[in-house]
CSV table of C-alpha atoms in Angstrom, one decimal:
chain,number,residue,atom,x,y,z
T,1,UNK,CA,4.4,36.4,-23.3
T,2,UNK,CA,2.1,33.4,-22.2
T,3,UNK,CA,3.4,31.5,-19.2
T,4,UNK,CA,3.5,27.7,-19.8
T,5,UNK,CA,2.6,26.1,-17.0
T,6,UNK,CA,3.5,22.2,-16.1
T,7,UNK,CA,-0.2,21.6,-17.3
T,8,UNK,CA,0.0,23.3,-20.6
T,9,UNK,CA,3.6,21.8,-21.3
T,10,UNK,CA,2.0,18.7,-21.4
T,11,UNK,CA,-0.9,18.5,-22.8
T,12,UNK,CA,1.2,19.9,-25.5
T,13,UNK,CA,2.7,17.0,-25.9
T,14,UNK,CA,-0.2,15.2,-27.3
T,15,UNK,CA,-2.3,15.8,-30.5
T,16,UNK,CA,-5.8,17.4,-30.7
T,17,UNK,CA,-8.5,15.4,-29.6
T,18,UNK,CA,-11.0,16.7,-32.5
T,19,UNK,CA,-14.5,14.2,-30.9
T,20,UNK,CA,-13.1,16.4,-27.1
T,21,UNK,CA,-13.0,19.5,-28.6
T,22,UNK,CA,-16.2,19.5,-30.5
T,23,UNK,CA,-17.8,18.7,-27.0
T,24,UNK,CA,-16.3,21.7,-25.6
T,25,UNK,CA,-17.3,23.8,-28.3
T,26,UNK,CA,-20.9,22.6,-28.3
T,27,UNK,CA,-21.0,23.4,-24.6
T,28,UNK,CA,-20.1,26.8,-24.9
T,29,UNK,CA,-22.8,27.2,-28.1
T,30,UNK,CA,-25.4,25.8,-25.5
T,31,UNK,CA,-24.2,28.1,-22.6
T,32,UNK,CA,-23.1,25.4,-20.6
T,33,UNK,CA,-20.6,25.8,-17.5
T,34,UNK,CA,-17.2,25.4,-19.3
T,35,UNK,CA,-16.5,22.6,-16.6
T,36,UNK,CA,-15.0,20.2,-18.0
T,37,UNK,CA,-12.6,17.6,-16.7
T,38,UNK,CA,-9.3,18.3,-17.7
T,39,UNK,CA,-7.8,16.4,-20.7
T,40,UNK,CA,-5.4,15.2,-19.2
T,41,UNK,CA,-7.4,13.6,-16.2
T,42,UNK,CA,-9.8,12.4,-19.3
T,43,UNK,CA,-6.9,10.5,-20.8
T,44,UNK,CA,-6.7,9.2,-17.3
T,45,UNK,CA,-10.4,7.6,-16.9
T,46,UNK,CA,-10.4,5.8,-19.7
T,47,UNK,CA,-6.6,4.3,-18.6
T,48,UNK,CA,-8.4,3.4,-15.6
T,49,UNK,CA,-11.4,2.3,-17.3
T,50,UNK,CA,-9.4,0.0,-19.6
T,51,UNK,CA,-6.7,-1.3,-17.1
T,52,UNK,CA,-9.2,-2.3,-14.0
T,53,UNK,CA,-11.2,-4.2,-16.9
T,54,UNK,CA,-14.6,-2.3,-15.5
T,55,UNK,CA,-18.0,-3.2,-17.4
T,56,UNK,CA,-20.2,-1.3,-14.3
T,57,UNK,CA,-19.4,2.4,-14.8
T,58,UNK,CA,-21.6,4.9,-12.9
T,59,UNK,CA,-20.2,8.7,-13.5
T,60,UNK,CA,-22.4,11.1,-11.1
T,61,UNK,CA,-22.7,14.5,-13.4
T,62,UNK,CA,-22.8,14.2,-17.0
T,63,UNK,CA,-22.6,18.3,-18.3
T,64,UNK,CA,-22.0,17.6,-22.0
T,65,UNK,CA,-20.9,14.4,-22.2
T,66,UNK,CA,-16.9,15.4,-21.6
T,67,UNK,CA,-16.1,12.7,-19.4
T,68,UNK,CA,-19.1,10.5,-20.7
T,69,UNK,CA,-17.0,9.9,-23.5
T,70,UNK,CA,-14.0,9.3,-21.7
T,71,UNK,CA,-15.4,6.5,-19.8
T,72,UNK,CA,-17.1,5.0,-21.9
T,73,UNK,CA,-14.0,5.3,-25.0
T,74,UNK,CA,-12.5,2.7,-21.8
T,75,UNK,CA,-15.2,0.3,-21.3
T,76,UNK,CA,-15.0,-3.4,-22.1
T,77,UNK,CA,-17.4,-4.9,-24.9
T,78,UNK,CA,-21.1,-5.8,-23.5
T,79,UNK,CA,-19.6,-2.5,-20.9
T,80,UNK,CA,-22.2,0.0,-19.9
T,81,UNK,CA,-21.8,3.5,-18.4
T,82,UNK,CA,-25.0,5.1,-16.2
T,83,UNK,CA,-25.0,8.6,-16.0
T,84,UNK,CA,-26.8,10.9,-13.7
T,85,UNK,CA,-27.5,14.1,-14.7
T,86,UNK,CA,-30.0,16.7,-12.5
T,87,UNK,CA,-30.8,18.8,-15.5
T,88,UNK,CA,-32.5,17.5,-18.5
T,89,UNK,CA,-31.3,19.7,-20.8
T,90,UNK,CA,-27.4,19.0,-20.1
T,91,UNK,CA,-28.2,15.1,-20.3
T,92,UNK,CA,-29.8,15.8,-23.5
T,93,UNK,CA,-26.6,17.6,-25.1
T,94,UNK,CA,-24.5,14.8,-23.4
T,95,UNK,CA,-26.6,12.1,-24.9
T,96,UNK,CA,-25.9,13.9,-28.5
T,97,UNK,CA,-22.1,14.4,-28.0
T,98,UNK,CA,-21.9,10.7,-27.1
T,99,UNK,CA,-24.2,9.2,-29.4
T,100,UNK,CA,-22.0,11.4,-31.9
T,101,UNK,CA,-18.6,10.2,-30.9
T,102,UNK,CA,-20.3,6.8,-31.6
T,103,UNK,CA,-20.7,5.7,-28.3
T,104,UNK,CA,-24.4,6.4,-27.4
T,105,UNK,CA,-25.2,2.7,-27.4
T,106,UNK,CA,-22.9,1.8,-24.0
T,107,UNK,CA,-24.8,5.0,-22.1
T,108,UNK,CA,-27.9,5.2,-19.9
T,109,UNK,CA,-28.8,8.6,-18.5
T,110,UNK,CA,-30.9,9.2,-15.6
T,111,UNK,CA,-32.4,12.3,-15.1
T,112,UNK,CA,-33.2,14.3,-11.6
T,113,UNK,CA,-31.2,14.0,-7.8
T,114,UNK,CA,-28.1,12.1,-8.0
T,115,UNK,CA,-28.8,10.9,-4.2
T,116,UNK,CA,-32.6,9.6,-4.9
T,117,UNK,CA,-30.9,7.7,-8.1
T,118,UNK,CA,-28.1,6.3,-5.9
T,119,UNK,CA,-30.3,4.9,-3.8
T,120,UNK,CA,-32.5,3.3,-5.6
T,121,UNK,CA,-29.6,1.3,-7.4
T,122,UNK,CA,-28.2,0.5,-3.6
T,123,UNK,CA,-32.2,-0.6,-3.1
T,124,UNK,CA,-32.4,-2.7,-6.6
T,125,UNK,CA,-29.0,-4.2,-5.6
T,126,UNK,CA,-26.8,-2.7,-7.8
T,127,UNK,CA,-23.2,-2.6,-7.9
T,128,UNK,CA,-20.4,-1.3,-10.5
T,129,UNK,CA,-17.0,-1.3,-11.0
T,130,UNK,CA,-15.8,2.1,-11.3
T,131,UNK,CA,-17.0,5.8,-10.4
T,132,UNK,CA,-16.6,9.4,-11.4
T,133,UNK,CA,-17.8,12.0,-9.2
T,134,UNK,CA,-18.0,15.4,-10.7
T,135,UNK,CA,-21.5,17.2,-9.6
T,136,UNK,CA,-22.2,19.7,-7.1
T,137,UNK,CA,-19.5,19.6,-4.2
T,138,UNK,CA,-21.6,19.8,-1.1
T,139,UNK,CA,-22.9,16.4,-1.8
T,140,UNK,CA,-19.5,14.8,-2.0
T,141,UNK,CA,-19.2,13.1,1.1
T,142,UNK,CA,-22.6,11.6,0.1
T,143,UNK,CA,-21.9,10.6,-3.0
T,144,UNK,CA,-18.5,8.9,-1.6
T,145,UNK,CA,-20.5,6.7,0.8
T,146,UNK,CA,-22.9,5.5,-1.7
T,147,UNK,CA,-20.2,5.1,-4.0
T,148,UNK,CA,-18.3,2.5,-1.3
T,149,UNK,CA,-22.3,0.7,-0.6
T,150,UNK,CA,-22.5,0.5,-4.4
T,151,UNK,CA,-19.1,-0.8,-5.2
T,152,UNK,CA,-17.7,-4.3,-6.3
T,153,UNK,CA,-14.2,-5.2,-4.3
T,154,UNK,CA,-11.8,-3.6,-5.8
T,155,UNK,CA,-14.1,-1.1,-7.8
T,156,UNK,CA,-12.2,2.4,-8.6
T,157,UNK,CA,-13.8,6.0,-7.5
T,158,UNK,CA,-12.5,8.5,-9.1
T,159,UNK,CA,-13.6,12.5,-7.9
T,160,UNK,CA,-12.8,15.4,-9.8
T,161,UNK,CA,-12.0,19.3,-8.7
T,162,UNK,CA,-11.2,18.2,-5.0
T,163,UNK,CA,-8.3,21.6,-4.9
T,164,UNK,CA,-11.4,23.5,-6.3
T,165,UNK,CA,-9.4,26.4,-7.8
T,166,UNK,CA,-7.4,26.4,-4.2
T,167,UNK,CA,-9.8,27.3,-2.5
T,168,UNK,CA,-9.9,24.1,-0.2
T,169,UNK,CA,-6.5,25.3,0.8
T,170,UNK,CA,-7.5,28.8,2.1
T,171,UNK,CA,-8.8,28.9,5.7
T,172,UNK,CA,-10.5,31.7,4.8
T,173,UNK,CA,-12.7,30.1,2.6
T,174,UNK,CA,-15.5,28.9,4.7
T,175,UNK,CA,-18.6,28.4,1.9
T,176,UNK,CA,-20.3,24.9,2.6
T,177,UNK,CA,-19.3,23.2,-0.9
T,178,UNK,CA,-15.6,23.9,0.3
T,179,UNK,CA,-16.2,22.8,3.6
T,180,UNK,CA,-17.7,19.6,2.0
T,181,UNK,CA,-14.9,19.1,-0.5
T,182,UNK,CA,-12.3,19.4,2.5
T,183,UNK,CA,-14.2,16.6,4.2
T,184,UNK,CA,-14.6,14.4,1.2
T,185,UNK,CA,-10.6,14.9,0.7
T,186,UNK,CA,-10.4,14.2,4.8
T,187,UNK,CA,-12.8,10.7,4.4
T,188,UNK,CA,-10.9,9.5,1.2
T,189,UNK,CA,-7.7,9.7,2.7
T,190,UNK,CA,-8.1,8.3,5.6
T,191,UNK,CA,-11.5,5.4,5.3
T,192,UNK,CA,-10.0,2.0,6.0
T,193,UNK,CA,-12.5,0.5,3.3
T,194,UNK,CA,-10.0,2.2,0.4
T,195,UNK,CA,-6.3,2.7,-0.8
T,196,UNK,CA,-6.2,5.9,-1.9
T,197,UNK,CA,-4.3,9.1,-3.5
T,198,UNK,CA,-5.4,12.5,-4.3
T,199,UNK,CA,-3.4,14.3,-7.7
T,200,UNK,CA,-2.8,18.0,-7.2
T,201,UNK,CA,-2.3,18.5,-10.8
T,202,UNK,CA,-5.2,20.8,-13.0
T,203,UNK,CA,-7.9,21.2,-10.4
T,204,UNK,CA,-7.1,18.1,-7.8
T,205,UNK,CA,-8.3,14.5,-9.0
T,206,UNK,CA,-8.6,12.0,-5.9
T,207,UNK,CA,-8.7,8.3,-6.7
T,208,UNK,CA,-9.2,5.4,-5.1
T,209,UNK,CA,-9.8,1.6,-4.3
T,210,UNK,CA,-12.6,-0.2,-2.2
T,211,UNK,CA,-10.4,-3.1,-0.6
């Protein structure tokens, strides 16, 4: 018998989303990492997106386009939605699942290191409303900072897999990307330029607000 968990119980709840699920299907025909933010954290970002009224959106890590469509599904008309991606090939997929779920128009994507992209946009005086951080872990802390530098008052960051699996919770695990995430966790909670709360729920979602 399957166990239902708290997750799964949920997500019951709500109907299929069939533009969501094509993404994940066309990620696992391209051999993609089946990565994905949860659904129910998706449902989240484009709340957020909606309610905080963002038109800036930066979203560090693209994959296939999961939580590019998310974000975007939240944005305000004349919105737009950056997207760094280091691998051409996933941006490329993500460009087709948004551009499919008729949304390609409110989408930039920007190819190659996510910290040579972040600050060039710090350089060129950039600054956005609302972030997702989901990329590689060790850079986390970094991508917080520049995330804060790049932010309008009140702007939103939002970081995805910050339990990673539990394994930030295991002081045996020692591996740099969990030692990163654990400090990421450490400076969110506790930087006096943001509010802030981390969700335990799915795989740990932290969120919060530059003051």
């Amino acid at each position: 018998m399957e166990t239902i968990t708290a997750e799964s119980y949920l997500e019951g709840l709500y109907e299929e989303d069939a533009v969501l699920e094509r993404v994940k299907e066309v990620i696992r025909t391209h051999n993609m990492p089946e990565i994905s933010i949860a659904p129910g954290y998706g449902r989240l970002l484009t709340m957020l997106v909606t309610i905080t009224g963002a038109t800036k959106v930066l979203e560090i890590g693209a994959l296939g386009g999961y939580s590019g469509i998310c974000l975007a599904r939240g944005l305000k008309e004349g919105g737009k939605l950056i997207s760094l991606e280091l691998k051409q090939d996933f941006a490329d997929v993500a460009k087709q699942n948004v551009t499919d779920a008729g949304l390609g128009e409110l989408v930039e994507y920007r190819i190659g290191e996510a910290l040579v992209h972040l600050n060039e946009l710090l350089e060129q005086g950039e600054r956005f409303d609302f972030f997702f951080i989901d990329a590689d872990k060790v850079n986390y802390p970094n991508y917080l900072e520049l995330a804060i530098k790049l932010a309008n008052p009140g702007a939103v960051i939002a970081g995805d897999n910050t339990l990673m699996r539990g394994k930030v919770v295991d002081a045996n695990q020692t591996k740099d990307s969990i030692q990163a995430m654990r400090t990421f966790n450490q400076r969110i909670a506790a930087d006096p330029r943001l509010e802030s709360t981390i969700l335990p729920a799915y795989d740990g979602l932290a969120l919060a607000r530059v003051k």
